[in-house]
Coordinates of C-alpha atoms in Angstrom, one line a residue:
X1 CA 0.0 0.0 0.0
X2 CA 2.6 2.4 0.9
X3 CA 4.7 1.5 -2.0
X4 CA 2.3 1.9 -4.4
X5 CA 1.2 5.2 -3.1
X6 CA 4.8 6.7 -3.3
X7 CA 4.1 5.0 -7.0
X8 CA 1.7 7.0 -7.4
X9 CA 2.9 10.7 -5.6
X10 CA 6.0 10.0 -8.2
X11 CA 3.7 10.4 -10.9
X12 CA 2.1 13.9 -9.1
X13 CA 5.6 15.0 -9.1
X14 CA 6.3 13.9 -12.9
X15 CA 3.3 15.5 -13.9
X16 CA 4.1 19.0 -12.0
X17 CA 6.8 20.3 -14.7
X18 CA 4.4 19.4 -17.6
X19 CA 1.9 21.5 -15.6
X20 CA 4.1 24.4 -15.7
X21 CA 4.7 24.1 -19.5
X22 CA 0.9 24.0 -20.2
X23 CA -0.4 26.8 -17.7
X24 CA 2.7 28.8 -17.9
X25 CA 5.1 28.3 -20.7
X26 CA 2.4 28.0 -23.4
X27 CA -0.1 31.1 -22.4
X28 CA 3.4 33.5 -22.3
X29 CA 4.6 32.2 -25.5
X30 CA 0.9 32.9 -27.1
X31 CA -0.8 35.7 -25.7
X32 CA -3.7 35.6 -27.5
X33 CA -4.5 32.7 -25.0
X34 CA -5.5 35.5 -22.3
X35 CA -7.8 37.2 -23.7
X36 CA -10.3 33.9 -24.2
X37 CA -12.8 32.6 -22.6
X38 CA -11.7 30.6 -19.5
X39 CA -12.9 27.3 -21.2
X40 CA -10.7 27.9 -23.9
X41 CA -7.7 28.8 -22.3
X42 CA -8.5 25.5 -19.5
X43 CA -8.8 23.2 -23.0
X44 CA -5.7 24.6 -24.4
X45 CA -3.6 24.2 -21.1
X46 CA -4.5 20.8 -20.4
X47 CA -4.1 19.9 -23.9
X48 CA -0.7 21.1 -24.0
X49 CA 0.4 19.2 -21.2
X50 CA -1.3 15.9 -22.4
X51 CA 0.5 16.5 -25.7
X52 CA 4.1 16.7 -24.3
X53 CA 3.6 13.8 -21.7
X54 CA 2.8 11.9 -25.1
X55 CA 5.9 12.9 -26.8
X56 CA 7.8 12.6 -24.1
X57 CA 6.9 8.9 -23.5
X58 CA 8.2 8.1 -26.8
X59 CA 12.0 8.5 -25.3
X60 CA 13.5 4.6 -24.9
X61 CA 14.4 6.1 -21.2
X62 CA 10.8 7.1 -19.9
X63 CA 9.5 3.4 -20.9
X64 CA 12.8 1.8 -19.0
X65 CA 12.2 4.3 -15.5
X66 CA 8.4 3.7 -16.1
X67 CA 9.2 0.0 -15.8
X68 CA 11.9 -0.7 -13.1
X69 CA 9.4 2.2 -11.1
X70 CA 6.3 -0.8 -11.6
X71 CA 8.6 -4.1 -10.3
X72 CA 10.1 -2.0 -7.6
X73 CA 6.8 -0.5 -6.2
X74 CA 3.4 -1.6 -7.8
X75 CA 4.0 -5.7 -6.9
X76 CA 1.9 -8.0 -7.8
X77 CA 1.2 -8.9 -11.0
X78 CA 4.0 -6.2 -12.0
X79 CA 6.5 -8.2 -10.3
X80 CA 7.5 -9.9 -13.1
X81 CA 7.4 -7.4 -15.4
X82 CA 10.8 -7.5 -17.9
X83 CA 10.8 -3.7 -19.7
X84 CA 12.7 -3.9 -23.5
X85 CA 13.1 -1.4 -25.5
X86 CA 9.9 -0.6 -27.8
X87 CA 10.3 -2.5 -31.2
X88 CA 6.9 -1.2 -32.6
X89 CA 4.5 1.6 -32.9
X90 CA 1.9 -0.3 -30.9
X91 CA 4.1 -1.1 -28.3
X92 CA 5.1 2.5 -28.1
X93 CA 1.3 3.9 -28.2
X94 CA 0.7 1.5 -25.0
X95 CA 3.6 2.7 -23.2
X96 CA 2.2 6.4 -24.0
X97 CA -0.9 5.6 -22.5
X98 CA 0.8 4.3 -19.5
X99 CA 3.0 7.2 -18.7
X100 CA 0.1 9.5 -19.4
X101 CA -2.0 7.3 -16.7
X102 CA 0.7 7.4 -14.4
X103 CA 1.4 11.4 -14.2
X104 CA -2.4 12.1 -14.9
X105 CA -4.0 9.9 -12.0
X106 CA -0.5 10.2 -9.7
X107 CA -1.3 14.2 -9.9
X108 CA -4.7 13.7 -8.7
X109 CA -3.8 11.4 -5.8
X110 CA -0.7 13.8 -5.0
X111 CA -3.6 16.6 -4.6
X112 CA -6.0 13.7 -2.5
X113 CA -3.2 13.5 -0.3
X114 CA -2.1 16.8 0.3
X115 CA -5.9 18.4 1.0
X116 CA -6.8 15.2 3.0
X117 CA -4.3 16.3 5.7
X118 CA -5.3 20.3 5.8
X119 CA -8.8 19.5 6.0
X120 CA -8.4 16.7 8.0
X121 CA -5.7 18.2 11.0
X122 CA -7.8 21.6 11.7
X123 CA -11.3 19.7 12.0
X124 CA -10.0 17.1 14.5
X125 CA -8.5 19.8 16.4
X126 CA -11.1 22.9 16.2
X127 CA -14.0 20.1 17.1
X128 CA -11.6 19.5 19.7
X129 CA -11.6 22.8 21.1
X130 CA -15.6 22.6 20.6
X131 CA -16.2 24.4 17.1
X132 CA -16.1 22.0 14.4
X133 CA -14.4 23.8 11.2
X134 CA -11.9 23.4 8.3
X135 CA -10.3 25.8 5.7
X136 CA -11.7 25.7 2.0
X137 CA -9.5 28.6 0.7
X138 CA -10.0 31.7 2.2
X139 CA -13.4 31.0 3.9
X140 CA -14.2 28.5 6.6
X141 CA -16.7 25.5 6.7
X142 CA -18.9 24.7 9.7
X143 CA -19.3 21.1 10.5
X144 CA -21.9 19.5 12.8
X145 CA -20.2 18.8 16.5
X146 CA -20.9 15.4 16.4
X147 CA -20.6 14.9 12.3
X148 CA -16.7 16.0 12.7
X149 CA -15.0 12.8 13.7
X150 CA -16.8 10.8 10.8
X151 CA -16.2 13.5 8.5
X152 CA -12.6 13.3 8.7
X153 CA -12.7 9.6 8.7
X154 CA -14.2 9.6 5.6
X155 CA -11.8 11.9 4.2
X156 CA -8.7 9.6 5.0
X157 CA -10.9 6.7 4.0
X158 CA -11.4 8.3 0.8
X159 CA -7.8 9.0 0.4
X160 CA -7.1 5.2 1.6
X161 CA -9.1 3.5 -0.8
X162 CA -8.1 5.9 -4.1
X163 CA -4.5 4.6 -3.2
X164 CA -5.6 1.7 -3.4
X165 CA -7.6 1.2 -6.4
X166 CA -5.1 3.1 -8.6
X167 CA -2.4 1.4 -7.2
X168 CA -4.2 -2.2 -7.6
X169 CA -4.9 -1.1 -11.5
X170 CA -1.8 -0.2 -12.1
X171 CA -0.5 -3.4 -10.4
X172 CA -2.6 -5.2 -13.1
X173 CA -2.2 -3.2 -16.3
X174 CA 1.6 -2.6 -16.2
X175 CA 2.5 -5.9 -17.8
X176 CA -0.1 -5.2 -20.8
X177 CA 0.6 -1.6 -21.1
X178 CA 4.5 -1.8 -20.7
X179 CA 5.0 -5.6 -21.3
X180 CA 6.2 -7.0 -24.8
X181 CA 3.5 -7.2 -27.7
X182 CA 2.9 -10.5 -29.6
X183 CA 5.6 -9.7 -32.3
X184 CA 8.2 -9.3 -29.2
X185 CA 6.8 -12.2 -27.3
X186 CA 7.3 -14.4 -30.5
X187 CA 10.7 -13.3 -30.8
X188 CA 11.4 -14.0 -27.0
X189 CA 10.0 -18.0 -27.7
X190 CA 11.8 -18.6 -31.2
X191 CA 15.0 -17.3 -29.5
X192 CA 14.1 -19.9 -26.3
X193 CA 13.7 -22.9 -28.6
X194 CA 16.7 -22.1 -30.7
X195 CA 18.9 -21.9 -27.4
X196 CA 17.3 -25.1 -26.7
X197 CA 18.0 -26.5 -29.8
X198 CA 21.5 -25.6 -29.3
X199 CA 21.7 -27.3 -25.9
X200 CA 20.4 -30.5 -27.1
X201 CA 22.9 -30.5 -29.7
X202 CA 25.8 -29.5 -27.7
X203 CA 24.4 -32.3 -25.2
X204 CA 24.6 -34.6 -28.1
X205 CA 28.0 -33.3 -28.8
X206 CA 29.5 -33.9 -25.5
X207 CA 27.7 -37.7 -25.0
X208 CA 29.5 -38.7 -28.0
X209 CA 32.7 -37.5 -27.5
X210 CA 33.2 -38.2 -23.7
X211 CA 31.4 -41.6 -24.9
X212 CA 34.1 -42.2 -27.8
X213 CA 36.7 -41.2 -25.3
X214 CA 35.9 -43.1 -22.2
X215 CA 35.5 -46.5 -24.2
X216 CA 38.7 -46.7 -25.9
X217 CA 40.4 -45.6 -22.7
X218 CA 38.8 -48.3 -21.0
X219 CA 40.4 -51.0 -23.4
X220 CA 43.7 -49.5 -23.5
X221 CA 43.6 -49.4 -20.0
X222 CA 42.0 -53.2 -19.7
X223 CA 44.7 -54.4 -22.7
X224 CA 47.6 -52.9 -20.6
X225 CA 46.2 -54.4 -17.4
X226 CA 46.6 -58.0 -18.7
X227 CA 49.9 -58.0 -20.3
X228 CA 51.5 -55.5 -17.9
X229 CA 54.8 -57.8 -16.9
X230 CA 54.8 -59.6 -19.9
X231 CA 55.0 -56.5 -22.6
X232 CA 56.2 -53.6 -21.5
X233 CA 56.5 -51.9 -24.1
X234 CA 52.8 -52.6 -24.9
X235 CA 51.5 -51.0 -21.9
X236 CA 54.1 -48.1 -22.7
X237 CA 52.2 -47.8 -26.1
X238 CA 48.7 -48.3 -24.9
X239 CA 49.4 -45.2 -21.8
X240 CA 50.6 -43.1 -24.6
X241 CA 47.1 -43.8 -26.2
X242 CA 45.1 -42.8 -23.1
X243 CA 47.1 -39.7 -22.5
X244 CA 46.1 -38.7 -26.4
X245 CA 42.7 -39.7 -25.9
X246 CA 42.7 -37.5 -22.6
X247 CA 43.6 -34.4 -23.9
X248 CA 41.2 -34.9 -27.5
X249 CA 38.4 -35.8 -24.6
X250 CA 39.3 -32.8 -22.4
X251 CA 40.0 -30.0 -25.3
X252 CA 36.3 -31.4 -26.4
X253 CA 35.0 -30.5 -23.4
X254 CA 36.9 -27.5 -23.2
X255 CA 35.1 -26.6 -26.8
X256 CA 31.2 -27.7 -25.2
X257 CA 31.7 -25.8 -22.2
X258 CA 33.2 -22.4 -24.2
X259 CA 29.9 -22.3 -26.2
X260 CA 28.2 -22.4 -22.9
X261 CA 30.1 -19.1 -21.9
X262 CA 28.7 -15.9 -23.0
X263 CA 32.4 -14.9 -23.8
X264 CA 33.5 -17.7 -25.5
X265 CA 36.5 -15.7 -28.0
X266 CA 39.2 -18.7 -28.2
X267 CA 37.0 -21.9 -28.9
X268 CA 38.6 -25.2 -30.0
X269 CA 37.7 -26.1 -33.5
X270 CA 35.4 -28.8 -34.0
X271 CA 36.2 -31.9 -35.1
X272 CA 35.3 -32.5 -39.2
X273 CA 36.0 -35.8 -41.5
X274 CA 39.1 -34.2 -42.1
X275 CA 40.3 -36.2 -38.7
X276 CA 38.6 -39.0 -39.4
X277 CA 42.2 -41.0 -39.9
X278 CA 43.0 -39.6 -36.7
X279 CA 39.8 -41.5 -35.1
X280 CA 40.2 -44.9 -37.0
X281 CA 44.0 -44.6 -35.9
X282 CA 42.5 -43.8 -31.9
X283 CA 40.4 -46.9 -32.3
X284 CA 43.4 -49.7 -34.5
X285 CA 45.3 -49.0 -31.0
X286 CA 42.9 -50.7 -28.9
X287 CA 42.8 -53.4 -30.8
X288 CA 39.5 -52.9 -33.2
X289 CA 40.5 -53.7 -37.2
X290 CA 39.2 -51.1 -38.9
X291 CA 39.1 -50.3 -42.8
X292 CA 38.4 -47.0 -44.1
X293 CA 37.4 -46.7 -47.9
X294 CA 36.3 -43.0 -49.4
X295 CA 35.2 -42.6 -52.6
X296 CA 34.5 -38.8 -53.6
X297 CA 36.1 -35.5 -52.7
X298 CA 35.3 -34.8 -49.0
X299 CA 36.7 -31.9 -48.7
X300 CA 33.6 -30.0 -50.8
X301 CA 31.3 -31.0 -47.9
X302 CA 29.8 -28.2 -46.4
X303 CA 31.2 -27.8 -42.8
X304 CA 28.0 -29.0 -40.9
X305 CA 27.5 -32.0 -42.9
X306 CA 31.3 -32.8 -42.4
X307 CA 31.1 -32.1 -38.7
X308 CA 28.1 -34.5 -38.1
X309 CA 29.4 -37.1 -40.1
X310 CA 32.3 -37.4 -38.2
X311 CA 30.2 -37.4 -34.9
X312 CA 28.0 -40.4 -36.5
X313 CA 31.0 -42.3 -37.4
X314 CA 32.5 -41.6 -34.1
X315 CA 29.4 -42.8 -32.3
X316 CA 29.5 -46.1 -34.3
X317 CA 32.8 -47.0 -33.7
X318 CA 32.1 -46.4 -30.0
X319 CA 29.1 -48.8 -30.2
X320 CA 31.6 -51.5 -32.2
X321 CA 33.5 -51.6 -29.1
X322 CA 31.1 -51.5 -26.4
X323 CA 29.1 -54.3 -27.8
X324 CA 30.7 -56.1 -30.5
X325 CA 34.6 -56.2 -28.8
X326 CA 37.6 -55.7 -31.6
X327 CA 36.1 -57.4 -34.3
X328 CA 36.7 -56.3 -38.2
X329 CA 35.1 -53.2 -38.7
X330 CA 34.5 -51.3 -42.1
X331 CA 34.1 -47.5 -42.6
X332 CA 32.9 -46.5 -46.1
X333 CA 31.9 -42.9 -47.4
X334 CA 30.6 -42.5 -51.1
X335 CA 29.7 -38.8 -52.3
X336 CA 27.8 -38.7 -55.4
X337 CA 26.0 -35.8 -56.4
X338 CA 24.4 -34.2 -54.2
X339 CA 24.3 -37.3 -51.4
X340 CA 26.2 -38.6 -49.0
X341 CA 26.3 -42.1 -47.7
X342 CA 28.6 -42.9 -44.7
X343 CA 28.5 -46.6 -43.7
X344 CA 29.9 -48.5 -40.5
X345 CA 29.7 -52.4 -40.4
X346 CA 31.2 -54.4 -38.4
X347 CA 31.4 -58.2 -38.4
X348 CA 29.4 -60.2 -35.4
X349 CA 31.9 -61.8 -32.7
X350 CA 33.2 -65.1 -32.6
X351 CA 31.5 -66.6 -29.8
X352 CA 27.5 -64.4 -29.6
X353 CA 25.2 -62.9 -32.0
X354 CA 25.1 -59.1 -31.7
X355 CA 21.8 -58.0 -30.2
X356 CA 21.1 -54.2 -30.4
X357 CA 18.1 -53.5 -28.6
X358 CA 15.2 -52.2 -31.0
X359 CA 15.0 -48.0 -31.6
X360 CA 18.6 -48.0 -30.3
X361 CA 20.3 -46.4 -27.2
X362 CA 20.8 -42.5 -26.4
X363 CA 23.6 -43.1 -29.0
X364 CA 21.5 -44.0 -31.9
X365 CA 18.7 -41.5 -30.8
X366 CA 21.7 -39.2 -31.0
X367 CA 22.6 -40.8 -34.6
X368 CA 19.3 -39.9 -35.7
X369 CA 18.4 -36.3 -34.4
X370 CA 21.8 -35.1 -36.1
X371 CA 20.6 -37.1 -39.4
X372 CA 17.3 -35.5 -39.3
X373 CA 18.5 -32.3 -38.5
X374 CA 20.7 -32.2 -42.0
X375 CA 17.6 -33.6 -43.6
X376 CA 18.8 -37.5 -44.3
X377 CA 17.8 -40.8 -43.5
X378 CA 19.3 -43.7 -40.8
X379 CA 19.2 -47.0 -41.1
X380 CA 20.7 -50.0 -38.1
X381 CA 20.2 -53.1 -37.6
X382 CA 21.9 -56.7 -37.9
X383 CA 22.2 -58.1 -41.8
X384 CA 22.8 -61.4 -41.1
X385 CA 27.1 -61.1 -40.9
X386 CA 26.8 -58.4 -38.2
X387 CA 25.6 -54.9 -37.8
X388 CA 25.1 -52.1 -39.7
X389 CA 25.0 -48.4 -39.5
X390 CA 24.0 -46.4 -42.6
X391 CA 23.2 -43.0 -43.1
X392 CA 22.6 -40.9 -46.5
X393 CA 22.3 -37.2 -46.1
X394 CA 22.1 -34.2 -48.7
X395 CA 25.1 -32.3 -48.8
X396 CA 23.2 -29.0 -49.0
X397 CA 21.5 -29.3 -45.7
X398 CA 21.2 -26.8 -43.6
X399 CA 20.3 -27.3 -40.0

């Protein structure tokens, strides 16, 4: 209550130099506005004031005050009022209408609250002294002995309850009058779901690499285990593979977190096909036999398409270890036109059949929002001799 009622004196005190310019800066710069009729010159005043409150409003500032003003004193609904800058002419025409609200009904309450008191003071004190009167002006008003108290009840009651029905509908228009229109409100969710988006994919980004990482350090580390006093130099070799996949792993993460930052200036490049020798290599030192055949120039691919790939293949490769052991793997690429195929199959181990459960893991999900996101297709599953992972995208997708 009390916040909202200074709310509302700051809008008296806004309004007062607007006052001035209509009742004192406009009659002496016409003069002609003296010699009419009151009504006239009353109309013309108040119109001038009206007219430079709703020019005023238009500057970015006045909408930015009006609004920190409303979450720091109104409450309420207003709470959660967030104040941008005016993007159209409707917003802007709303915002006029607030500020001209504000200084227009905070004047009249600013006047409520200073006559309340100096009517109010002298009645309670000459019925007091046994003569009920206040000041109006010059002259003095008579009130009833025993009419005195409730009159100047009434009077703060008046005052009490104009407080708080202008402060309550302000409380409840602010976010429609100084909140963002549809067009703004639109902007606010396509700009939600495309940081979304971007989470989910940098979620995706970071599963697969950590993933890829963690598994072939896990069989370096299980392969040096078990022939630790026999080959030495083994384990030397297969320690030297962890410590590489460490730092790829780590300056991945490094990469994921940085486009989490807000300042994000020195960003580790993304992995593309470019490395994909560098990944088959990671994978031939924990044992896995893996062919890689290419037919077609990848280095025309479009950077996204290159940089999924890679993650698909990567993701593949990691599956081939987790559930099929170091069995022969092949990786094929064909680009033809305006296609892309990338194919990983590996062979089914010795001694089990490879059972992938149906609609895959979070990896194939993964497999399949990047695919569908560059506009191709997926297909997994065994094919008789193993499993296979095939995917076919356009090379002119954009995400």
């Amino acid at each position: 209550m009390w916040r909202r009622w200074l709310f509302l004196v700051l809008g008296g005190a806004l309004f007062t130099p607007y006052a001035v310019f209509g009742w004192v800066v406009v009659p002496l710069a016409v003069p002609s506005l003296a010699s009419m009729a009151d009504v006239v010159f009353v109309c013309v005043a108040m119109a001038s004031v009206f007219v430079a409150i709703v020019l005023s409003s238009l500057a970015p500032v006045v909408r930015t005050v009006e609004g920190a003003l409303a979450v720091l004193l109104l409450g309420g609904p207003a709470a959660d009022l967030v104040v941008a800058r005016a993007q159209t002419w409707t917003e802007r025409r709303r915002a006029a209408a607030w500020y001209l609200l504000h200084t227009v009904v905070g004047a009249l309450v600013s006047l409520l609250s200073v006559v309340t008191p100096v009517v109010v003071i002298p009645l309670i004190a000459s019925w007091a002294g046994g003569r009920a009167v206040t000041p109006v002006g010059a002259s003095e008003v008579s009130v009833p002995q025993a009419w005195a108290p409730l009159v100047a009840l009434a009077l703060v009651a008046v005052l009490a309850c104009a407080v708080w029905a202008a402060g309550s509908a302000a409380a409840r228009t602010a976010p429609s009058l100084l909140g963002p229109g549809p067009a703004a409100r639109f902007a606010a969710l396509e700009r939600r779901a495309a940081e979304l988006h971007e989470r989910n994919r940098l979620a995706t980004e970071l599963h697969d690499s950590l993933g890829h990482a963690l598994t072939v350090i896990t069989l370096q580390a299980g392969a040096a285990r078990t022939v630790l006093h026999t080959d030495p130099a083994f384990v030397e070799e297969a320690l030297h593979a962890v410590e590489r996949t460490g730092r790829t792993a780590a300056a991945d993460l490094d990469h994921v977190l940085g486009m989490l930052r807000e300042d994000a200036g020195t960003r580790a490049p993304q992995s593309t096909l470019a490395e994909l020798d560098a990944l088959l290599a990671s994978h031939r030192e924990t044992g896995l036999p893996v062919t890689l055949a290419v037919e077609g120039d990848l280095s025309r691919l479009p950077a996204v398409v290159s940089r999924e790939v890679y993650r698909v293949i990567q993701e593949g490769l990691t599956n081939v270890q987790r559930h099929a052991g170091t069995v022969p793997t092949s990786v094929h690429l064909v680009l033809a036109g305006a296609q892309l195929k990338a194919e990983v199959h590996n062979a089914a181990p010795p001694d089990r059949v490879v059972h992938h459960r149906r609609g895959g893991g979070h990896g194939l999900e993964g497999v399949r929002q990047r695919v569908r996101l560059l506009g191709g297709q997926v297909e997994s599953g065994a094919d008789g001799h193993g499993w296979r992972l095939l995917v076919t995208v356009p090379t002119g997708a954009r995400r």
